[in-house]
Coordinates of C-alpha atoms in Angstrom, one line a residue:
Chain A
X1 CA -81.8 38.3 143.5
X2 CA -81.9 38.3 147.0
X3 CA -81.1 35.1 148.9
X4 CA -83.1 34.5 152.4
X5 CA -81.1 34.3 155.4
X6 CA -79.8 31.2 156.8
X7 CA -79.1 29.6 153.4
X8 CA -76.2 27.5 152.7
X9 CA -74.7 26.5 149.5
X10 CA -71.8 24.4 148.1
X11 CA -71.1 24.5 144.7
X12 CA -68.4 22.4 142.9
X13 CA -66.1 21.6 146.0
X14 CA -63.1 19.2 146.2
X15 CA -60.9 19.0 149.1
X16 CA -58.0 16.6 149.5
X17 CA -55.5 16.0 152.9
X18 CA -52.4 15.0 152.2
X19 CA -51.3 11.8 153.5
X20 CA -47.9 10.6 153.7
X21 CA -46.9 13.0 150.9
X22 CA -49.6 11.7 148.8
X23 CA -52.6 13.8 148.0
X24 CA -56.2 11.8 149.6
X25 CA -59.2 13.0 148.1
X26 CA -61.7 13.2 150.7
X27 CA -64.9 15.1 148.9
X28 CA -65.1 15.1 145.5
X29 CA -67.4 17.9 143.2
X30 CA -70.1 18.6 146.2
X31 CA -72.8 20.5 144.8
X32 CA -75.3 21.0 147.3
X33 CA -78.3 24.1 148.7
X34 CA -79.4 23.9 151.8
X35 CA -82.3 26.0 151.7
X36 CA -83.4 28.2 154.9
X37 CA -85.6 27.1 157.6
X38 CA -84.9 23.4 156.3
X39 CA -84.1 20.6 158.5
X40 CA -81.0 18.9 156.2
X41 CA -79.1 15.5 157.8
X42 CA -75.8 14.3 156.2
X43 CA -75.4 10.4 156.6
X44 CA -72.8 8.3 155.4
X45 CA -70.3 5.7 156.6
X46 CA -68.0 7.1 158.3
X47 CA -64.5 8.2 156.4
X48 CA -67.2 10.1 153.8
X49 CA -65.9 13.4 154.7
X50 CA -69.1 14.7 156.4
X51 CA -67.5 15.8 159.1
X52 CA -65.3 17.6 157.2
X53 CA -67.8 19.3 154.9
X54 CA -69.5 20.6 158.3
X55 CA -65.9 22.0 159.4
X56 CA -65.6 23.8 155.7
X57 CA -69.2 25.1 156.5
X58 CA -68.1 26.3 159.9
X59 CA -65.2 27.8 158.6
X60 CA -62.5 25.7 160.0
X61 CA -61.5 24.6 157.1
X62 CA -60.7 27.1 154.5
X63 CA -58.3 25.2 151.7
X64 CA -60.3 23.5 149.0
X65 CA -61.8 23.8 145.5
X66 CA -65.0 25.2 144.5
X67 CA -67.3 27.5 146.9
X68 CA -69.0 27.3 150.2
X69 CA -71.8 30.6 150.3
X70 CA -73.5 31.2 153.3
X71 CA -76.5 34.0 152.2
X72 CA -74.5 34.3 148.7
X73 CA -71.1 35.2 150.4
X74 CA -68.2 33.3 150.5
X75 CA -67.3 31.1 153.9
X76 CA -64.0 32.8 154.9
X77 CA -63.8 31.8 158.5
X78 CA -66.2 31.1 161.4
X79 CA -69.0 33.5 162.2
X80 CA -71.7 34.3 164.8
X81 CA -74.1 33.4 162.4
X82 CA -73.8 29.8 162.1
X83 CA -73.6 27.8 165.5
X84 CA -72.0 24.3 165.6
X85 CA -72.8 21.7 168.4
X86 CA -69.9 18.9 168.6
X87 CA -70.0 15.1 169.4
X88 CA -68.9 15.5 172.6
X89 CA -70.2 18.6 174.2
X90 CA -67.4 20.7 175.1
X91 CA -68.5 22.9 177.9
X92 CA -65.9 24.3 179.8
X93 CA -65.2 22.7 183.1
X94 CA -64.1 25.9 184.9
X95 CA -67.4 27.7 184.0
X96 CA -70.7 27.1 184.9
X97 CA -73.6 26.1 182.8
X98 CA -74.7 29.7 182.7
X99 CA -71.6 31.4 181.7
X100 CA -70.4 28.3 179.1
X101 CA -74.2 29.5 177.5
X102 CA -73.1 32.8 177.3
X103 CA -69.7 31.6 175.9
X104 CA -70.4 33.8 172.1
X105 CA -72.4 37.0 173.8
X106 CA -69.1 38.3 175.4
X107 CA -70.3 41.9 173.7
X108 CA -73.4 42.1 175.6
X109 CA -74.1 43.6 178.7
X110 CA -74.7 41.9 182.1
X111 CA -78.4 42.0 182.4
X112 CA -78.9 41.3 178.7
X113 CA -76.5 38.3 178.8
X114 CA -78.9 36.9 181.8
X115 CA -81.8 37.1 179.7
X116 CA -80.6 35.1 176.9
X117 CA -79.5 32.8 178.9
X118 CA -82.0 31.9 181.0
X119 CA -84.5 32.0 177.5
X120 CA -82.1 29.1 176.6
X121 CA -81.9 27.3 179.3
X122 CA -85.4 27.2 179.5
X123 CA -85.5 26.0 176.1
X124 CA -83.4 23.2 176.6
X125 CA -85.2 22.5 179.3
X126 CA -82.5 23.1 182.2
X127 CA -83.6 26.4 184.0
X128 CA -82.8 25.3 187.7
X129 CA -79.0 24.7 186.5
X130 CA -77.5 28.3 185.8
X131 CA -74.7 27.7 188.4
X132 CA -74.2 24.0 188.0
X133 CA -70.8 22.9 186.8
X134 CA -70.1 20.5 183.6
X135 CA -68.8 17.8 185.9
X136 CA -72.4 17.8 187.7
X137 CA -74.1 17.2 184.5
X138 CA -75.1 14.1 182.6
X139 CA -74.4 13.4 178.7
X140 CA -77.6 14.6 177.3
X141 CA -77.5 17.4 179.9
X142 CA -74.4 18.4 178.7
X143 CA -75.6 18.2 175.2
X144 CA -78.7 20.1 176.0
X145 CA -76.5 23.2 177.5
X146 CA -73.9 22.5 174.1
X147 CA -77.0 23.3 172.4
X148 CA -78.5 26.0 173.9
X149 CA -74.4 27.5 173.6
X150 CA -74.6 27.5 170.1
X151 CA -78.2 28.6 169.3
X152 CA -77.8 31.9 172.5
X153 CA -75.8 33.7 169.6
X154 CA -78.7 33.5 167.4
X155 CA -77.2 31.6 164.2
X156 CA -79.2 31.4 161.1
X157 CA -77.7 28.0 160.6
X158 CA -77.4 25.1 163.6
X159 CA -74.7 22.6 162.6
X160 CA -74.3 19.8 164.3
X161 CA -71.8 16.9 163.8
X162 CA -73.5 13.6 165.5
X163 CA -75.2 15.6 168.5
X164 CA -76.5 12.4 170.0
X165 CA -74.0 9.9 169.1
X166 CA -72.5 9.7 172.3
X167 CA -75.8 9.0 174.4
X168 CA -77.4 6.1 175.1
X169 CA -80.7 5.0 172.8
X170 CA -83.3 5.9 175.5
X171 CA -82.3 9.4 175.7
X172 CA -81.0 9.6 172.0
X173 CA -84.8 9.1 171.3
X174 CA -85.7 11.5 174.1
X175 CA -83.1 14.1 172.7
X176 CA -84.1 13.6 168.8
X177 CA -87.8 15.1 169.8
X178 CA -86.4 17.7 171.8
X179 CA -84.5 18.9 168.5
X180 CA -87.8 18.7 166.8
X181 CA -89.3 20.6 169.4
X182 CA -86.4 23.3 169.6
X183 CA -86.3 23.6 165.7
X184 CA -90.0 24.2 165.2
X185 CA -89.0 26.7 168.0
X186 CA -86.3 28.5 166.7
X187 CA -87.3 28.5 162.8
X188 CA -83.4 28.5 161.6
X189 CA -81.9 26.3 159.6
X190 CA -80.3 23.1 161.1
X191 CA -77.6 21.1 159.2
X192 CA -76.7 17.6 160.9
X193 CA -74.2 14.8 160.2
X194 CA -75.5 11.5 161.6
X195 CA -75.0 8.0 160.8
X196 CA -78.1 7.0 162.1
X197 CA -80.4 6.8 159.6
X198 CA -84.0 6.5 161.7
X199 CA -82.9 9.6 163.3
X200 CA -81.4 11.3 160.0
X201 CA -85.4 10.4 158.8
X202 CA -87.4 11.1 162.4
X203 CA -85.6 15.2 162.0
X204 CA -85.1 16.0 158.7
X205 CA -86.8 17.0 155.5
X206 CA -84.4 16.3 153.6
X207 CA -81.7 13.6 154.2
X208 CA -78.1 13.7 151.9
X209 CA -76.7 10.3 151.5
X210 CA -72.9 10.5 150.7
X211 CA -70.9 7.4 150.2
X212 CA -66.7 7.5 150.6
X213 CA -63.3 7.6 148.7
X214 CA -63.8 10.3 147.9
X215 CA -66.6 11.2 149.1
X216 CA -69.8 12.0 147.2
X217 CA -72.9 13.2 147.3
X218 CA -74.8 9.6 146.1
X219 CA -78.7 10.7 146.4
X220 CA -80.8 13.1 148.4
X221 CA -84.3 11.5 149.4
X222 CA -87.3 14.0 150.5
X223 CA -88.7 12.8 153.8
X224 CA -92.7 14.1 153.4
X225 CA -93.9 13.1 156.0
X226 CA -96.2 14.9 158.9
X227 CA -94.6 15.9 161.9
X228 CA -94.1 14.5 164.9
X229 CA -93.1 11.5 162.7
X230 CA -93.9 7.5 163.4
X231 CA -90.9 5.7 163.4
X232 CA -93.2 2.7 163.1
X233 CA -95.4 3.8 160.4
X234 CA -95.0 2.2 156.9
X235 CA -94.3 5.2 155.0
X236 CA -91.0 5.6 157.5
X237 CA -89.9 2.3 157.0
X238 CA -90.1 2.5 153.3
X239 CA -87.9 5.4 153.8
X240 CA -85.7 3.8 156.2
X241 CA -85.7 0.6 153.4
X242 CA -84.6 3.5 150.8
X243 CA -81.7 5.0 152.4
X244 CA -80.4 1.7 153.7
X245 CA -80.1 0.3 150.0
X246 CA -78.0 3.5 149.2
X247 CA -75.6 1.3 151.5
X248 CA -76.5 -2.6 150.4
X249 CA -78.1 -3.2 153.9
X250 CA -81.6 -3.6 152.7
X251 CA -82.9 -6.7 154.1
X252 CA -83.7 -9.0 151.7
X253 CA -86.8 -10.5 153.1
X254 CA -88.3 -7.5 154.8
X255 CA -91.5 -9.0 155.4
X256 CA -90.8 -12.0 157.2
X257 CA -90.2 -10.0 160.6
X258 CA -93.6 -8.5 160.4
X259 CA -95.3 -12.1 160.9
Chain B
X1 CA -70.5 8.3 214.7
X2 CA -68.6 6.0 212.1
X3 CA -67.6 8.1 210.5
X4 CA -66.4 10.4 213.3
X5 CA -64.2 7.7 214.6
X6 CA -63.0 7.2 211.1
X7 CA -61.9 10.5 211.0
X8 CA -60.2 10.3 214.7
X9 CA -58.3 7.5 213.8
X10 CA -57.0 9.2 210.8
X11 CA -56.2 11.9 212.8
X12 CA -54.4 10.1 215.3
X13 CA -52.6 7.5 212.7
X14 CA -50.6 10.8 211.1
X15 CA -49.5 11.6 215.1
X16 CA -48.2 7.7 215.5
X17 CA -44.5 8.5 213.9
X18 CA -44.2 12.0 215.6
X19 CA -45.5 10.3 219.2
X20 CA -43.2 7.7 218.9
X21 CA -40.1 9.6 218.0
X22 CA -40.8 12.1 220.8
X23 CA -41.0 9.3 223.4
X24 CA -37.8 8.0 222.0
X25 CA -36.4 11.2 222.1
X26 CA -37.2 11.6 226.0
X27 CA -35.9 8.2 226.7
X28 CA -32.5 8.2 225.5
X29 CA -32.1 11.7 226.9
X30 CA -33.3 11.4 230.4
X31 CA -31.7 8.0 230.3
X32 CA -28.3 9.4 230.0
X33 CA -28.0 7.1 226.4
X34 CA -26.4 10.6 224.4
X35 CA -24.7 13.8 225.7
X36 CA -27.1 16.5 225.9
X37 CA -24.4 18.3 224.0
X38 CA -25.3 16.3 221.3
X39 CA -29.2 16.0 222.0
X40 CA -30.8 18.0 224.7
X41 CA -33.9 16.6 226.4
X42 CA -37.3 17.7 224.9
X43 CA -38.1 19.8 228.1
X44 CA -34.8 21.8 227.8
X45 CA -35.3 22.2 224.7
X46 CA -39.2 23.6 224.9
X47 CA -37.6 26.1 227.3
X48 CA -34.7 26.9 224.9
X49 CA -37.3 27.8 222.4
X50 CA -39.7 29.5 224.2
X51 CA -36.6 32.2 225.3
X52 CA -35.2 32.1 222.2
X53 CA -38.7 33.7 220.8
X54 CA -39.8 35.9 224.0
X55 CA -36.0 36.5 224.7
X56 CA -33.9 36.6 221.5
X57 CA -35.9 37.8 219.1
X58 CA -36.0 34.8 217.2
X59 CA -40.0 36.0 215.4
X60 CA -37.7 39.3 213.5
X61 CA -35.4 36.3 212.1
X62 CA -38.4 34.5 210.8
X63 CA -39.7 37.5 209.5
X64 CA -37.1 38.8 207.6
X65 CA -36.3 34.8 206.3
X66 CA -40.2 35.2 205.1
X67 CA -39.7 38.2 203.6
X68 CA -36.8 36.9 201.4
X69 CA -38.7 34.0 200.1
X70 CA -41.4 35.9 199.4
X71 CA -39.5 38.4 196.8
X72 CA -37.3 35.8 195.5
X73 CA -40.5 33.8 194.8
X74 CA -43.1 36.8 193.4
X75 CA -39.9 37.8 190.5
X76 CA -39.0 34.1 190.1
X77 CA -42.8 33.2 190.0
X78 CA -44.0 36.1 187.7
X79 CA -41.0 35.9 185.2
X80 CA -41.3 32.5 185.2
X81 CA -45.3 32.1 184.2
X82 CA -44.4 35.1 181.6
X83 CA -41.4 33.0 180.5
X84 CA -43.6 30.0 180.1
X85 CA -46.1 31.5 178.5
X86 CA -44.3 33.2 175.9
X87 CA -42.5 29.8 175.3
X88 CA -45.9 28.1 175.2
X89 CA -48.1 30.1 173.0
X90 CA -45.1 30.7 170.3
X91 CA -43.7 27.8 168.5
X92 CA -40.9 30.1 167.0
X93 CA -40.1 31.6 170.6
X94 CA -40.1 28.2 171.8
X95 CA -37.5 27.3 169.1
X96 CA -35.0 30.7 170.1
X97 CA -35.3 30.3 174.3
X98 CA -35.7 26.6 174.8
X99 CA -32.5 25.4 173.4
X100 CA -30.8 27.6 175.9
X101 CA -32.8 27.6 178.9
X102 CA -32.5 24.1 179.0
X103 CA -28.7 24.2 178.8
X104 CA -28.6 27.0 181.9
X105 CA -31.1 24.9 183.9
X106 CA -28.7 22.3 184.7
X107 CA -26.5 24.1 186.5
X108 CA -27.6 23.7 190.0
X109 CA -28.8 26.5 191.8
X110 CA -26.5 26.5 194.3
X111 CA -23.0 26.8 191.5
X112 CA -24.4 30.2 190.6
X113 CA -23.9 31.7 194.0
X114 CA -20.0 31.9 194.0
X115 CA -20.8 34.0 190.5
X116 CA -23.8 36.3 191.6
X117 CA -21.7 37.0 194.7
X118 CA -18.5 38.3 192.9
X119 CA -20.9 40.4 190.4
X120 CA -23.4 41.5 193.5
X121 CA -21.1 41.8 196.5
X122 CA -22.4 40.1 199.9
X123 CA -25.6 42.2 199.8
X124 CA -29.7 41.1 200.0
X125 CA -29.3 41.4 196.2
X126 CA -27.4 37.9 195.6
X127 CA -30.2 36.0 198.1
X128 CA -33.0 37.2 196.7
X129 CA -31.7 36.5 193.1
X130 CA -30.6 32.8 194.3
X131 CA -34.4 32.1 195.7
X132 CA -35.9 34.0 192.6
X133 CA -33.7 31.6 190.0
X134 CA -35.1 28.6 192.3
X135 CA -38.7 29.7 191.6
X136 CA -38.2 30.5 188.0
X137 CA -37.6 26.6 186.6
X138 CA -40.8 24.9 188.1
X139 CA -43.4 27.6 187.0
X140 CA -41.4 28.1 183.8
X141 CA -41.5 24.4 183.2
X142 CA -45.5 23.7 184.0
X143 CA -46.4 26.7 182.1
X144 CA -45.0 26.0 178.9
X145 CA -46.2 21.9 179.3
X146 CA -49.8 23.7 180.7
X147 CA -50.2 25.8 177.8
X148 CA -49.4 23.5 175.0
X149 CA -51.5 20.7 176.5
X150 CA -54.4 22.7 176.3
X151 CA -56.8 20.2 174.3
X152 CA -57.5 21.0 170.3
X153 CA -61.0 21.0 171.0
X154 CA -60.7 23.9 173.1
X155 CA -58.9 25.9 170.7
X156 CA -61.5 25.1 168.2
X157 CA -64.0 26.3 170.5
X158 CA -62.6 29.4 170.6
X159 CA -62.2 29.9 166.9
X160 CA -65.7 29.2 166.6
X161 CA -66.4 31.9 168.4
X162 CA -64.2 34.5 167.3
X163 CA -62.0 34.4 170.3
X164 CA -58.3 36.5 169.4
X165 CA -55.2 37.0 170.9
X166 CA -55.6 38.5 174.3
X167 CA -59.2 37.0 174.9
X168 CA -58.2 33.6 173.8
X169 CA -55.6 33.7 176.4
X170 CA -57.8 35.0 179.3
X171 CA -60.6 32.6 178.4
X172 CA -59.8 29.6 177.2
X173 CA -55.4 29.1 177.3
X174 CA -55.2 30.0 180.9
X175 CA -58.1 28.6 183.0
X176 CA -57.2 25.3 180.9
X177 CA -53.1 25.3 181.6
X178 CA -54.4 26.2 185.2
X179 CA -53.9 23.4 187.0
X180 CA -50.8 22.7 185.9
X181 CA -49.6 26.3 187.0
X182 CA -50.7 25.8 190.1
X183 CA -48.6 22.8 190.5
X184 CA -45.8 24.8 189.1
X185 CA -46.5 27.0 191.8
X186 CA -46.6 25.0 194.7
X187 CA -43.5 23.2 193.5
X188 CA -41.9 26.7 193.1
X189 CA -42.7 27.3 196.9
X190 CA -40.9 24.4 197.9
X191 CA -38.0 25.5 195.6
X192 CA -37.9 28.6 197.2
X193 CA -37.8 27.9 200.6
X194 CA -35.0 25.0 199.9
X195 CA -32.8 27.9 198.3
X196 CA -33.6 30.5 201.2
X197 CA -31.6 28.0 203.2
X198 CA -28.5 27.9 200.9
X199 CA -28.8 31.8 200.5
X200 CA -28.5 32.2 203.6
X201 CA -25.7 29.5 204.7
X202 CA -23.6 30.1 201.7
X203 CA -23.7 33.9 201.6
X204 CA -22.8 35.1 205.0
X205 CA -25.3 37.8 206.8
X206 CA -26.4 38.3 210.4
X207 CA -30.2 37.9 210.1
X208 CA -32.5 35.1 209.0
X209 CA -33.5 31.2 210.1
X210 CA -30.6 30.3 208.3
X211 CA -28.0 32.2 209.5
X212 CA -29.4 31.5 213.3
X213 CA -28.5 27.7 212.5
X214 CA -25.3 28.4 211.5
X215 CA -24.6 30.6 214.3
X216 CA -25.7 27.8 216.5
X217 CA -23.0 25.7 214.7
X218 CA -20.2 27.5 215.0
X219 CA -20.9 28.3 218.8
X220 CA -21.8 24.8 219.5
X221 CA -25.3 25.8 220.5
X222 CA -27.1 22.3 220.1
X223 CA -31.2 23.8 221.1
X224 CA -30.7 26.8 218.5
X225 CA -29.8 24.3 215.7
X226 CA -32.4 21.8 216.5
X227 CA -35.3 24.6 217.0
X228 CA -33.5 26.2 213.6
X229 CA -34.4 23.3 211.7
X230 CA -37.8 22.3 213.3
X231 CA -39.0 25.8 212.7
X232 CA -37.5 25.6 209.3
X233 CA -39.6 21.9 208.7
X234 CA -42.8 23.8 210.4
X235 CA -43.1 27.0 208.4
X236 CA -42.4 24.7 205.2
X237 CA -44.9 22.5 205.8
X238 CA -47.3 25.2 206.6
X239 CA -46.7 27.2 203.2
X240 CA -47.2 24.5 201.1
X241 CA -50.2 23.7 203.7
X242 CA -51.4 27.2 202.3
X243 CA -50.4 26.7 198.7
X244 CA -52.5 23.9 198.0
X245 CA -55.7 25.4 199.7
X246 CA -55.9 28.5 198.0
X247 CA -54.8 26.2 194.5
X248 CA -58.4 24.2 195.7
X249 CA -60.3 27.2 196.2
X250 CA -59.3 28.7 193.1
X251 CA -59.7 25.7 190.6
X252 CA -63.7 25.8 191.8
X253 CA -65.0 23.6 188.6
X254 CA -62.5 20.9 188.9
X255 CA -62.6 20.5 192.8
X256 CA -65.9 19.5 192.1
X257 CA -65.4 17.2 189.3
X258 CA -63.2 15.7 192.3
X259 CA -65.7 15.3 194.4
X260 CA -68.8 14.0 192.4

């Protein structure tokens, strides 16, 4: 059986830290596929141990139980063909925008590099700002470039661990369609830790609730709806109303705002 | 225009202090208040300087003083940075050198002249070793710190990527300890050209700033210590001047984080 490119699985994985000379579970019996092509949101509280399944799935962190596959193979290490996009964007001050995008495509040649570079910068949206520094940049800027970093190495798999939590909710929003946009795009698979659900349900079709000590996968909900998505609509409220009971913060009177 | 007079008066704030002191200076001479043994006039002593560079030669003592700093600082600086490095990258070497080097370091620069003499003879050797030993600590010292403060983040960053070794030196340790080398460097500048003077007081030759001042001492000759020392203050001032520009031209990204 062959599996299609870009596909991620977990199967049966534990992982504890140890604290103080005592052993701390942190993710307990994940069992998890995130098929290829799909749009797949982690959200939790936080001290769930997303982040840290996105660092086994990156390949920064190697001791646990069970399995991480990527394609059917074993996660040993990092590899070209996943890219990873951080909370803070960590561009390199000392380079400019166009050489921190061609940060992974050292093997290339000069011209080559300069076409994939510009491509995703234009992607992103920021083709006038090749030889602008970090410093010159704003936040979701910055993020922008972070992202077109990790996807100029042509991943099969974008992970991202809370993109847009450090920008401000006007160009959060702004940002959320641009990774709709840029996914539809690129046609890889994108795995995102969030704790923001109305953005978990705006990007993903699928969205993985995990709840903490130690953490668990508690329910995965389908999101089918249409795209680009209504954040106002009914059917993404009921959603929304799902997820947030996962977490007791349903409201109980729902209906009295809409009067 | 405001802020061209804002920048004159900047200018001419810094030249207060020297203004003052020079009109001093020409009052208590030409008022007869000291012996011009002890403190010629400014105008004698213009003339001094301008025979004792047309005259005297005084440019070749300069040069070869220069000359000295600047191989006691390129093996002092270079060793150094390797030093630091090493020390910085590797935990274990950190654990077999540092104990040691920080036991040697506090023996003042200076008490290791009597020793490098007796092994080196009165030669060039023992003064450039003196100046290189005076370079060594700074850059070894802001190296190491440089290197292991280099933020986690970044490190990830290059895991992610599959940076090893030598690449993950070149790309990511050293443009991010570089600032702090570049402090150790200027600082070892400054080092240096403090220990060219003890080099060449303490271990007798015929050549050099140094040795002009102390010459000038032992013949009583009051103009060729003073210009000894103001040149000495000048050329300083002028290296580390030089230091710290090409340190702002190099560290391009952060000189405009600076800025904006």
């Amino acid at each position: 059986m062959s599996i299609e490119k870009g596909t991620l699985e977990i199967k049966a994985l534990s992982k504890s830290f140890i604290v103080d000379g005592n052993p701390l579970q942190i993710l307990n019996n994940i069992n998890i596929v995130f098929p290829a092509g799909a749009f797949i949101s982690i959200v939790g509280s936080s001290g769930c141990g997303k982040t840290t399944l996105l660092r086994i799935m990156l390949g920064l962190e190697t001791q646990y139980e069970g399995d991480a596959l990527i394609d059917g193979e074993k996660i040993v290490g990092p590899g070209l063909n996943r890219g990873i996009v951080f909370q803070d964007h960590r561009l390199l001050p000392w380079l400019t925008v166009g050489e921190n995008v061609a940060f992974g495509l050292e093997k290339l040649k000069r011209k080559e590099k300069k076409l994939i570079v510009d491509e995703h910068l234009k992607l992103v949206g920021l083709s006038g700002f090749v030889s602008a520094y970090p410093s010159q940049l704003s936040g979701g800027m910055a993020q922008r470039v972070a992202i077109a970093r990790a996807l100029a190495s042509k991943p099969e798999i974008l992970l991202m661990d809370e993109p847009l939590g450090a920008l401000d909710a006007l160009t959060r929003m702004y940002m959320q369609k641009e990774l709709e946009r840029i996914w539809l795009f690129e046609k890889i698979s994108m795995i995102m830790v969030t704790h923001d659900v109305e953005e978990a349900i705006y990007l993903s079709d699928k969205v993985v609730i995990m709840s903490s000590r130690p953490g668990i996968i508690k329910k995965i909900i389908d999101v089918p709806l249409p795209r680009p998505r209504d954040r106002a609509s009914s059917a993404f409220m009921q959603i929304k109303a799902e997820i947030l009971k996962e977490f007791h913060l349903e409201t109980e009177y729902p209906f009295a705002y809409a009067i | 225009m405001i802020q061209i007079s804002e920048n004159i008066k900047n200018r001419l704030s810094t030249l207060v202090i020297p203004i003052v002191l020079l009109l001093v200076w020409q009052i208590v001479t030409s008022g007869g208040y000291v012996s011009s043994h002890f403190l010629p006039s400014p105008g004698t002593l213009f003339h001094y300087t301008v025979k004792l560079f047309v005259e005297q030669g005084f440019l070749l003592h300069i040069l070869v003083s220069l000359k000295r700093v600047l191989f006691g600082f390129l093996i002092g600086s270079v060793t150094g940075f390797l030093f630091g490095l090493l020390m910085g990258l590797s935990k274990t070497a950190e654990k077999i050198l540092a104990p040691t080097f920080h036991v040697i370091r506090q023996v003042p620069i200076i008490g290791w002249i009597p020793l490098i003499v007796m092994w080196c003879g009165m030669t060039e050797l023992p003064r450039i070793i003196i100046i290189s030993i005076a370079a060594f600590y700074p850059i070894t010292l802001n190296t190491f710190s440089g290197v292991r403060s280099v933020s986690k983040e970044y490190i990830e960053l290059g895991a992610v990527y599959g940076y090893k070794r030598l690449k993950f030196i070149r790309k990511i340790v050293l443009p991010a300890a570089f600032p702090s080398i570049l402090t150790g460097i200027s600082l070892s500048v400054g080092m240096s050209w403090a220990m060219l003077m003890a080099a060449e007081l303490f271990i007798e030759t015929f050549d050099g700033i140094g040795t002009r001042i102390q010459l000038g001492r032992e013949k009583f000759n009051m103009p060729l210590v003073i210009t000894g020392i103001i040149t000495v203050g000048f050329l300083g001032l002028a290296m580390t001047l030089t230091a710290e520009k090409i340190a702002k031209v190099l560290d391009r990204g952060r000189a405009i984080r600076k800025e904006s």
